[in-house]
mmCIF file of C-alpha atoms in Angstrom:
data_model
loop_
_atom_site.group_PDB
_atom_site.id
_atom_site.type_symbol
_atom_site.label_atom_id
_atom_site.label_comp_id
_atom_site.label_asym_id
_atom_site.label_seq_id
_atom_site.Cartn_x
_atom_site.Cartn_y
_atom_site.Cartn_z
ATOM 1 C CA UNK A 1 124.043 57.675 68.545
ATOM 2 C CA UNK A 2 122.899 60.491 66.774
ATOM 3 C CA UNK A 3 119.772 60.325 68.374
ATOM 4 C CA UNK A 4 121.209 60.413 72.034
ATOM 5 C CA UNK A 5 123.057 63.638 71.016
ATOM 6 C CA UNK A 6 119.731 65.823 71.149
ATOM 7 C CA UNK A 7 118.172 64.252 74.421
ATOM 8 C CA UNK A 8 119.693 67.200 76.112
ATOM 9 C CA UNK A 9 118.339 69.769 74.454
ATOM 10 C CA UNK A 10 115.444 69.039 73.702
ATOM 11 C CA UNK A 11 114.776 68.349 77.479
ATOM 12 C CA UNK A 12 116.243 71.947 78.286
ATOM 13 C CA UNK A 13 114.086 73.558 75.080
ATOM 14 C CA UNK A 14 111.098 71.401 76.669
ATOM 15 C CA UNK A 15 111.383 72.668 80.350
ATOM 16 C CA UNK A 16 111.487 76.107 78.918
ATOM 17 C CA UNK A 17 107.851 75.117 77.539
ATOM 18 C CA UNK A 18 106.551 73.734 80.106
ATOM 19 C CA UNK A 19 108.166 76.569 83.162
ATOM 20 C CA UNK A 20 106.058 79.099 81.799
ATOM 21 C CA UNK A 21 103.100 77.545 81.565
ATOM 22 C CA UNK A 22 102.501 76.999 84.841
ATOM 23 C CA UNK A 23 102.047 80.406 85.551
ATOM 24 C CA UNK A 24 98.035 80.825 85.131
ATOM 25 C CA UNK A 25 97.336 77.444 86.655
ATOM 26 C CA UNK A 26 99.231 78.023 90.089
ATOM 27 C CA UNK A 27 97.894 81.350 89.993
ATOM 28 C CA UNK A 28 94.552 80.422 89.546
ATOM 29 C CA UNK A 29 94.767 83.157 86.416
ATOM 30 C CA UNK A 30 95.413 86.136 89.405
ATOM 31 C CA UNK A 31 99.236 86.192 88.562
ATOM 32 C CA UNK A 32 99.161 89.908 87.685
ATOM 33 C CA UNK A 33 97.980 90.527 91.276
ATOM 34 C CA UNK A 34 100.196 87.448 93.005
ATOM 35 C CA UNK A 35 102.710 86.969 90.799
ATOM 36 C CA UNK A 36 102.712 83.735 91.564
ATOM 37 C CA UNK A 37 104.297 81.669 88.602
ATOM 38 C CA UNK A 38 105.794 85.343 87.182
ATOM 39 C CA UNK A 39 109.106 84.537 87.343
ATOM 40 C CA UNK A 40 109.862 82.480 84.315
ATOM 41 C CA UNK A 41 106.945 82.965 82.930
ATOM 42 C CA UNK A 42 106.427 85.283 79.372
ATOM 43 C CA UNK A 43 104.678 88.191 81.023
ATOM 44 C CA UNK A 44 107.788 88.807 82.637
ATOM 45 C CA UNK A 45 108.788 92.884 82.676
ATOM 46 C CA UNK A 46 105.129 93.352 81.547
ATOM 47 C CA UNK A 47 103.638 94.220 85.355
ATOM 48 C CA UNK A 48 104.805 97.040 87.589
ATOM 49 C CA UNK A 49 104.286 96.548 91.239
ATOM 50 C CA UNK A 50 105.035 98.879 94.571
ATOM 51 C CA UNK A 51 103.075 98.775 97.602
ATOM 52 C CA UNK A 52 104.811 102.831 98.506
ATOM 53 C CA UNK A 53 102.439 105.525 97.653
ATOM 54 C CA UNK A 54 104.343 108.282 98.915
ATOM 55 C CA UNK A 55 105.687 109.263 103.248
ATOM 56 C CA UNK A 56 103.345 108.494 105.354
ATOM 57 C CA UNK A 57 100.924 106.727 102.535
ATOM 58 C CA UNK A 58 103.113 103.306 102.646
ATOM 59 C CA UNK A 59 101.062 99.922 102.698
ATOM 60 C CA UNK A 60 103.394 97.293 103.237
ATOM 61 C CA UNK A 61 104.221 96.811 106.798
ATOM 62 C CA UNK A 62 105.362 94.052 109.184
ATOM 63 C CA UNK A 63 104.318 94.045 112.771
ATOM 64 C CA UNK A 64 106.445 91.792 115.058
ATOM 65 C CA UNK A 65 104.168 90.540 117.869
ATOM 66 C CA UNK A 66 106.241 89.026 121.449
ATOM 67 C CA UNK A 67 103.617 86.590 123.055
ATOM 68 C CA UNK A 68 100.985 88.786 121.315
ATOM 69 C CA UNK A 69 102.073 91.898 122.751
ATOM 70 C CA UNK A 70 102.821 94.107 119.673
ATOM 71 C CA UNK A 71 106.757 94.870 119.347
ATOM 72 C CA UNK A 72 106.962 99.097 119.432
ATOM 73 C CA UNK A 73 108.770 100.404 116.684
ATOM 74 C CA UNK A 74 112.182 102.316 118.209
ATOM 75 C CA UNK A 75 112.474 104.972 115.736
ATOM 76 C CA UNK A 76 108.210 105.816 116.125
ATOM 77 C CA UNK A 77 109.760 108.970 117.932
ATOM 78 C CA UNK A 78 112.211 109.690 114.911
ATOM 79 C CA UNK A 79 109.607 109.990 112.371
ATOM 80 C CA UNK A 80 106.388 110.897 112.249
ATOM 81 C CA UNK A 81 105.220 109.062 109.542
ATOM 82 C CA UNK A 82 106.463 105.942 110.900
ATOM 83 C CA UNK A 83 104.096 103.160 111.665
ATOM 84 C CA UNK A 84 104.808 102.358 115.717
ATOM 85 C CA UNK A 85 103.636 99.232 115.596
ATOM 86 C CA UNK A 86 106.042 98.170 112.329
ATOM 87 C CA UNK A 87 109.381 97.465 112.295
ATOM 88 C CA UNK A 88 111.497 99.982 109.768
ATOM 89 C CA UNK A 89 112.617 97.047 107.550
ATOM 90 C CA UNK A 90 112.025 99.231 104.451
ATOM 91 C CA UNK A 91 115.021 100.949 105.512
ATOM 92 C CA UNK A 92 117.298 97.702 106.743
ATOM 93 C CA UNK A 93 116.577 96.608 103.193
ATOM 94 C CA UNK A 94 117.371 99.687 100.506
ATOM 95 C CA UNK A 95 120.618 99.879 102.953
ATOM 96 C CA UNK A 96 121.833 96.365 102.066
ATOM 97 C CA UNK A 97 120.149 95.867 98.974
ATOM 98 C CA UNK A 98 118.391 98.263 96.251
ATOM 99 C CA UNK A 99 116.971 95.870 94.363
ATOM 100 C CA UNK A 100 115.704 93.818 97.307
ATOM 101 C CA UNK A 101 113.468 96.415 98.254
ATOM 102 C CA UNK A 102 112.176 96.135 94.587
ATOM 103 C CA UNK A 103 111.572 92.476 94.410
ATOM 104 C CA UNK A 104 110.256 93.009 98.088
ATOM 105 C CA UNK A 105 107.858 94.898 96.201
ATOM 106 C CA UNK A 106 107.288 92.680 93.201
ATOM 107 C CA UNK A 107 107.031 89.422 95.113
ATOM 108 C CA UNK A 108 104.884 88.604 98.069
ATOM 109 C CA UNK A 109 106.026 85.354 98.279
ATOM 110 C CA UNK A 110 109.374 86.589 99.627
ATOM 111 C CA UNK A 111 107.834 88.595 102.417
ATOM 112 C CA UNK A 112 108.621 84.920 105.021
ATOM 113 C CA UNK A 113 112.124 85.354 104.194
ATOM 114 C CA UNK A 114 112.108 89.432 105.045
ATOM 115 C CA UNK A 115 110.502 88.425 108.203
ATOM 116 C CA UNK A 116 113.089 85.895 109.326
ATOM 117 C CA UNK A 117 115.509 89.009 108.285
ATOM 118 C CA UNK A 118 113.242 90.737 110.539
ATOM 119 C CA UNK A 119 112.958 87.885 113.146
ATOM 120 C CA UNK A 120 117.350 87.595 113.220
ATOM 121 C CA UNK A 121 117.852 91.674 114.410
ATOM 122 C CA UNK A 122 114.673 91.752 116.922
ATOM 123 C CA UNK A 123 113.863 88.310 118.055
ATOM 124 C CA UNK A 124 116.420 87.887 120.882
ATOM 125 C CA UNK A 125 114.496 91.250 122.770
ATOM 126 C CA UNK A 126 111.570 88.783 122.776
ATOM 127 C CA UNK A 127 112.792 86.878 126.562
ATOM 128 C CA UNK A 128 111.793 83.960 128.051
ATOM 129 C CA UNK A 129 111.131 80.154 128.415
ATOM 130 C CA UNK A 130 107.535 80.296 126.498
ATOM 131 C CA UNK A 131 108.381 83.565 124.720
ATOM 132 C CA UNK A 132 107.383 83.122 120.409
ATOM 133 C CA UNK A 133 107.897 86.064 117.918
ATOM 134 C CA UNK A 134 105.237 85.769 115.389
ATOM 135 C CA UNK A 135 105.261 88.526 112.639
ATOM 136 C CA UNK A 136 102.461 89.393 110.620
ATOM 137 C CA UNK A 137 101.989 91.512 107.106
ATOM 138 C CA UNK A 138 100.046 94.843 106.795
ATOM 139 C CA UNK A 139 100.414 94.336 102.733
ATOM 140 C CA UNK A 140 98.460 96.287 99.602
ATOM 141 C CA UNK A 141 100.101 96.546 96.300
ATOM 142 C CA UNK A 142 99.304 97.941 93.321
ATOM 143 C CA UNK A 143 99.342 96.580 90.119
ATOM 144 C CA UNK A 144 100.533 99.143 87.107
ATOM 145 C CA UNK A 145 97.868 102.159 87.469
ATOM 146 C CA UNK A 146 95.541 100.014 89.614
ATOM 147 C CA UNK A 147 94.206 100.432 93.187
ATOM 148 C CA UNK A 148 96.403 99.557 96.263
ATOM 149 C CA UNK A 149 94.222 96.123 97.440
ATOM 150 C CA UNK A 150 95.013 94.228 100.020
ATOM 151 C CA UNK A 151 97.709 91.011 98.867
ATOM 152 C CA UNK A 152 98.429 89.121 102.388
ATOM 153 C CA UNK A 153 96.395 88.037 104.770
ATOM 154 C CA UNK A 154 96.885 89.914 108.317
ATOM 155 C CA UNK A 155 96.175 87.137 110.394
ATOM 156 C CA UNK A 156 99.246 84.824 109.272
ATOM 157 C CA UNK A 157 102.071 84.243 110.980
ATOM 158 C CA UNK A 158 104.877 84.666 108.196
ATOM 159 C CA UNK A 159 107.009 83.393 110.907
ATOM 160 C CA UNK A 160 105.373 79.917 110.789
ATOM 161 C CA UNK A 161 105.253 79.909 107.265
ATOM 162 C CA UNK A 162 109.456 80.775 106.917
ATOM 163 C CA UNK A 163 109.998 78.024 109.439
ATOM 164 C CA UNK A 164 107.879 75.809 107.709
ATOM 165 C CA UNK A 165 109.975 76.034 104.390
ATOM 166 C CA UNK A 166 113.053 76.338 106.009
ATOM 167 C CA UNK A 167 112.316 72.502 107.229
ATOM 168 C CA UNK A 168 111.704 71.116 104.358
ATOM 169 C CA UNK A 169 114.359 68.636 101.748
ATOM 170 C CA UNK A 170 116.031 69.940 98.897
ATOM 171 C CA UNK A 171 113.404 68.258 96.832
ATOM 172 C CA UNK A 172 110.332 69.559 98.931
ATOM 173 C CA UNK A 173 111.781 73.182 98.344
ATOM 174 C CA UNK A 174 111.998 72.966 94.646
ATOM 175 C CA UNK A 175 108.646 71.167 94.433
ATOM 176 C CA UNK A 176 107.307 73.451 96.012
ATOM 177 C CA UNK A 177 109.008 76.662 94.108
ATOM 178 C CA UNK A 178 107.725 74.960 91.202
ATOM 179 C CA UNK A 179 104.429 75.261 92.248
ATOM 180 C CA UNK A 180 104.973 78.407 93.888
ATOM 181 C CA UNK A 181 103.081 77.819 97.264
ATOM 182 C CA UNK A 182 103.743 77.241 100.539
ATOM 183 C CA UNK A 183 104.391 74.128 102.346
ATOM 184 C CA UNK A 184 102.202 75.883 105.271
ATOM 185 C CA UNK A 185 99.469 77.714 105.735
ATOM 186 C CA UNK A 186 98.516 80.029 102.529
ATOM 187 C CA UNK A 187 99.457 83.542 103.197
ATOM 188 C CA UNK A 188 98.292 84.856 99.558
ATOM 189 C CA UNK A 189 94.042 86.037 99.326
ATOM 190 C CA UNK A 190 92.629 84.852 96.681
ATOM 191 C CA UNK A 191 89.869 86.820 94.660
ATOM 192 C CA UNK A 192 92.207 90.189 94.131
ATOM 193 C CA UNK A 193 91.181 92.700 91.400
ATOM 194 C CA UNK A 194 87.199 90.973 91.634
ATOM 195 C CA UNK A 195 86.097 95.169 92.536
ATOM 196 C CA UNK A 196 86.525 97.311 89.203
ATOM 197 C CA UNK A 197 87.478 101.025 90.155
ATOM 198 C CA UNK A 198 86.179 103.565 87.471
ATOM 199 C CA UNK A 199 88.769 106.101 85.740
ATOM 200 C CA UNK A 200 87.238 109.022 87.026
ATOM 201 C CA UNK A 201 87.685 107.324 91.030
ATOM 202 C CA UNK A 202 84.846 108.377 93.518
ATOM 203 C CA UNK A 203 85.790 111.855 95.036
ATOM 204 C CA UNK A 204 85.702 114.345 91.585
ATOM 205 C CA UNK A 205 82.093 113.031 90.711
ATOM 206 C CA UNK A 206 81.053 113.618 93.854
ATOM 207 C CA UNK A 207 82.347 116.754 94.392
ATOM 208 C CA UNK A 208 82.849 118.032 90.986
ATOM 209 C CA UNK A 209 86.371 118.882 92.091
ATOM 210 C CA UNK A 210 88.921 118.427 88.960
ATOM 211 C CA UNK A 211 91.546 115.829 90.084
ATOM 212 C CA UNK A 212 93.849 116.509 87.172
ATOM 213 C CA UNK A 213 97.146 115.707 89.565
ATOM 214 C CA UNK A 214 96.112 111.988 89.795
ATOM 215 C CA UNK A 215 99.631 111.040 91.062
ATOM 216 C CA UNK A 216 97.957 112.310 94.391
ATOM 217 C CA UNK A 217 95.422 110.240 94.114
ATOM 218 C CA UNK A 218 94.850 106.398 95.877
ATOM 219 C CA UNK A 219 92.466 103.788 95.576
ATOM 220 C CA UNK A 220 92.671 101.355 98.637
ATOM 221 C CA UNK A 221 90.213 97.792 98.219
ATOM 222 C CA UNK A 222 89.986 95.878 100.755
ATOM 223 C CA UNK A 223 88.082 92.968 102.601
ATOM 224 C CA UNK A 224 85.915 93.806 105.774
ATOM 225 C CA UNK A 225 86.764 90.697 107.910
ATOM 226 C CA UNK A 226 90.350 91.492 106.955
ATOM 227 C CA UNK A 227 89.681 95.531 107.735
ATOM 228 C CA UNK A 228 88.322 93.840 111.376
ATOM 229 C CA UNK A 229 91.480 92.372 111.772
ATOM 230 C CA UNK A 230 93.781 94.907 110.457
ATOM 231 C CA UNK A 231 92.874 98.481 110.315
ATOM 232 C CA UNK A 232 94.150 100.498 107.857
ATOM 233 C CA UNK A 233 96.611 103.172 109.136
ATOM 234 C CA UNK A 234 98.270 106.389 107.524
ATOM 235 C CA UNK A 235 100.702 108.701 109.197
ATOM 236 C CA UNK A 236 101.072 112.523 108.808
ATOM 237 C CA UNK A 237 98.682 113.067 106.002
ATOM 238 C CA UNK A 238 96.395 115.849 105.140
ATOM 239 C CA UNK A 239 93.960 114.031 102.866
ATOM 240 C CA UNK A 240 90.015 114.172 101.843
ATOM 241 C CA UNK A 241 89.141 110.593 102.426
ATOM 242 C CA UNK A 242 86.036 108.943 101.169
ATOM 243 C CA UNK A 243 84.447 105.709 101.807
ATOM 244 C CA UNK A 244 83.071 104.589 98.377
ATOM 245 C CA UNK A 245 81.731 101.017 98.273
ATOM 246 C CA UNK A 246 81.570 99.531 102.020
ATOM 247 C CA UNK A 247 78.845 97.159 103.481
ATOM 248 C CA UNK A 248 78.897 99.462 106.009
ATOM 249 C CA UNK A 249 80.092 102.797 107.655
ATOM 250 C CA UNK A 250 83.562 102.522 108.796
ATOM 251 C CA UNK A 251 85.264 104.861 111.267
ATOM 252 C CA UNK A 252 88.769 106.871 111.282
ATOM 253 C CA UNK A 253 90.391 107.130 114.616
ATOM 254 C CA UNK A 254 92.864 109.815 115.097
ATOM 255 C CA UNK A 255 95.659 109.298 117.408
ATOM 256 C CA UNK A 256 97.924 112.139 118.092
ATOM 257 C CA UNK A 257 100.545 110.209 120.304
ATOM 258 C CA UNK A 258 102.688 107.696 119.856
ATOM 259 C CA UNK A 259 101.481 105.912 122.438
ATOM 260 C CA UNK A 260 97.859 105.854 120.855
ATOM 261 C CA UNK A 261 95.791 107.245 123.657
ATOM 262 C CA UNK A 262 94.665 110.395 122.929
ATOM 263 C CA UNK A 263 92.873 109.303 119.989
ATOM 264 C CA UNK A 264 88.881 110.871 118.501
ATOM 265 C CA UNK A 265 86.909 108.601 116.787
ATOM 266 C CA UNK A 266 84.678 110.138 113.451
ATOM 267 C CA UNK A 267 82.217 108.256 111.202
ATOM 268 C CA UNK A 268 83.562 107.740 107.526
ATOM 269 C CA UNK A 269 80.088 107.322 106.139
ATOM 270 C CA UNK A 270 79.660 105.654 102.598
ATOM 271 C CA UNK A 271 79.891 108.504 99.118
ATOM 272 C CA UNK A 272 80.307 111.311 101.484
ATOM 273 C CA UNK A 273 84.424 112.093 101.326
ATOM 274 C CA UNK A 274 85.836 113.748 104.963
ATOM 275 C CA UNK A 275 88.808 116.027 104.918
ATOM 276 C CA UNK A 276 91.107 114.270 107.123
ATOM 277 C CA UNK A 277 93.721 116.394 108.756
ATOM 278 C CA UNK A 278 97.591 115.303 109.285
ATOM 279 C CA UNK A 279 97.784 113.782 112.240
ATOM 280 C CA UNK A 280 100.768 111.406 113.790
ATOM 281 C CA UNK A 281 97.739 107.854 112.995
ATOM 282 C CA UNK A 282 94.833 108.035 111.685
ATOM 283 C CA UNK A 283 93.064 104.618 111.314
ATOM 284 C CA UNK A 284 90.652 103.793 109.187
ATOM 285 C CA UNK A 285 89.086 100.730 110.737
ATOM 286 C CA UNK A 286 85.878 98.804 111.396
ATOM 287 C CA UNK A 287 82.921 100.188 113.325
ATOM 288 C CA UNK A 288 82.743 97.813 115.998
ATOM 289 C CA UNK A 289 80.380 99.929 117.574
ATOM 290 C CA UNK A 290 77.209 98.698 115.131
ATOM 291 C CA UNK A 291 75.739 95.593 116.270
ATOM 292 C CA UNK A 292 77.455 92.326 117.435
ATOM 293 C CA UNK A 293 80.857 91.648 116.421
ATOM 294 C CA UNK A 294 82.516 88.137 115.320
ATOM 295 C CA UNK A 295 85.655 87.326 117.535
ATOM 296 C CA UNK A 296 88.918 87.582 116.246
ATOM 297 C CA UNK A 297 89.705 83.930 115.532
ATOM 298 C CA UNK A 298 86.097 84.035 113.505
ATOM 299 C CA UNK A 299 87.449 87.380 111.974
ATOM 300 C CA UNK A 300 90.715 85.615 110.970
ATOM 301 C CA UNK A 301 89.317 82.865 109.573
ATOM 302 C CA UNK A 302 86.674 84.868 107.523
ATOM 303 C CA UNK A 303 89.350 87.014 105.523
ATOM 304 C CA UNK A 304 91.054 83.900 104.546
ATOM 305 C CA UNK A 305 88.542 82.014 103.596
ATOM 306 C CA UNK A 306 87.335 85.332 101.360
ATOM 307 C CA UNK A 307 87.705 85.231 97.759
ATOM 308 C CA UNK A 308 85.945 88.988 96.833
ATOM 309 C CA UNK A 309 86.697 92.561 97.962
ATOM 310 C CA UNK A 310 83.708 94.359 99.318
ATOM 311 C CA UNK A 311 85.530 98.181 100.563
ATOM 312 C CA UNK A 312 86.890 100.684 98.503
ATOM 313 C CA UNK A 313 88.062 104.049 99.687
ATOM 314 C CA UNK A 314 89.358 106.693 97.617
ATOM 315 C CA UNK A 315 91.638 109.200 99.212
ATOM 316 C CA UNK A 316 93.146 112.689 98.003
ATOM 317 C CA UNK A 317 96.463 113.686 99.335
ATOM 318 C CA UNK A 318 96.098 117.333 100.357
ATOM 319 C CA UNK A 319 99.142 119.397 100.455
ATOM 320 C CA UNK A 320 99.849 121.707 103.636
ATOM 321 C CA UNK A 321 102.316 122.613 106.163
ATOM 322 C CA UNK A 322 102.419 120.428 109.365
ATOM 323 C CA UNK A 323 100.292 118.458 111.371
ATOM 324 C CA UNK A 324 97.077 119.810 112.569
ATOM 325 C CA UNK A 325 96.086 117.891 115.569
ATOM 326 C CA UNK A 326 93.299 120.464 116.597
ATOM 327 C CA UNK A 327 91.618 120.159 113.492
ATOM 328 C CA UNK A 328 90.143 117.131 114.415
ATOM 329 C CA UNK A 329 87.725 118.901 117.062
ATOM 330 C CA UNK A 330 85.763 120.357 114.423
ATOM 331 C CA UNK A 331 84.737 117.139 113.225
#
């Protein structure tokens, strides 16, 4: 009788064992980069994590697509270092809930739910018999003091993945919580953090310039089948950009509309930085220009299936007053 009396808790005192344990198996020991298994775990409050640099320097973004067509942003017009491709949930979310925005932030296993959030204000606007909203995730975070690298895989449909959970039992949803994983396709790259980034960065040895203001200062590592898929974009910047470890060139496109047609297109060549001038986008993308390139579905498939980072681009946010379109002829 006695006996019986501590079943209970040692069970509890047991799972409380056993919880946090799981955290560097499910993670495949990347949980300070996925946080998968974090919550529960003893690391917990140990890791900082924000994918917002500063306006017009923000990396996590979700692009509604209707029948592939991409969804334009209605208040692109409103702000000019809004992505117009990206719906402004950032905002929708600090509105209704601070700390959302935080765990938003913290967690990118949450980012299917924020795009059924997404899916509930905007999906009716996507008409017809055949019509499908799929949403996909523009996502880097940055661990503590580390680089911005890229968390979710662009080519995804979070959409999918939401519905996919949102169909399962009870029991299938907190087997799979357990576990931390998806009932779906994975959304999560693997391999993040394999790319060291040196204290000193890439742009002051180069150019002997004295970065002491490093809060000005990015690292962004990324993939280049996922770069193919989803270029890189940043809004309303003056910055010196510089394209440190690449397998090859890249390019930066510089759109001045918000329509993205009256765009110039400049080589980013690798260990020589650029000083990029604030315009409305500038992408930093792929040069599809050199040789053959792999379709999109190959593209897609490649930057899931990738487990290593092979681009890293430093850039320096330069302060000045307003955009300077023009500036881009004289490069």
């Amino acid at each position: 009788s006695r006996g019986k009396k501590y079943i209970l808790p040692m069970l509890w005192l047991i799972i409380q064992w056993l919880l946090p344990t799981r955290m560097p198996l499910v993670s495949r020991m990347n949980f300070k980069h996925t946080m998968e298994g974090y919550r529960w775990s003893w690391t917990m409050m140990l890791h900082s994590k924000t994918s917002l640099h500063s306006p017009g320097l923000m990396f996590m973004t979700l692009r509604p697509k209707c029948n592939g067509v991409n969804f334009p942003n209605p208040m692109a017009n409103q702000s000019p270092v809004q992505d117009v491709h990206s719906f402004p949930y950032e905002q929708q979310i600090v509105e209704s809930c601070m700390r959302c925005a935080v765990v938003a932030q913290l967690y990118p296993r949450q980012m299917p739910k924020v795009a059924a959030g997404v899916d509930s204000l905007v999906g009716d606007m996507c008409k017809g018999d055949d019509s499908s909203l799929s949403i996909m995730a523009s996502y880097f975070s940055r661990t503590n003091s580390d680089a911005f690298r890229r968390t979710i895989d662009p080519g995804v449909d979070l959409m999918q993945v939401h519905r996919a959970q949102a169909a399962l039992s009870p029991w299938g949803k907190a087997f799979h919580a357990l576990l931390d994983k998806p009932p779906s396709e994975e959304f999560i790259l693997q391999g993040i953090g394999s790319v060291a980034i040196p204290s000193r960065g890439y742009i002051e040895p180069t150019t002997g310039l004295n970065l002491s203001d490093k809060k000005n200062t990015l690292v962004l590592v990324d993939r280049s089948p996922c770069l193919m898929v989803d270029p890189i974009r940043i809004h309303s910047v003056n910055a010196m950009i510089m394209l440190a470890k690449s397998p090859a060139p890249l390019k930066l496109i510089a759109c001045g509309d918000v329509s993205l047609r009256e765009c110039k297109v400049v080589d980013l060549p690798i260990g020589k930085p650029i000083n990029a001038p604030a315009i409305r986008t500038l992408f930093i993308s792929w040069d599809d220009s050199r040789g053959s390139m792999p379709t999109p579905e190959q593209n897609s498939k490649a930057c899931s299936e990738s487990v290593s980072e092979d681009i890293v681009i430093e850039i320096q946010r330069v302060f000045h007053d307003g955009r300077d379109d023009a500036g881009w002829s004289s490069l």
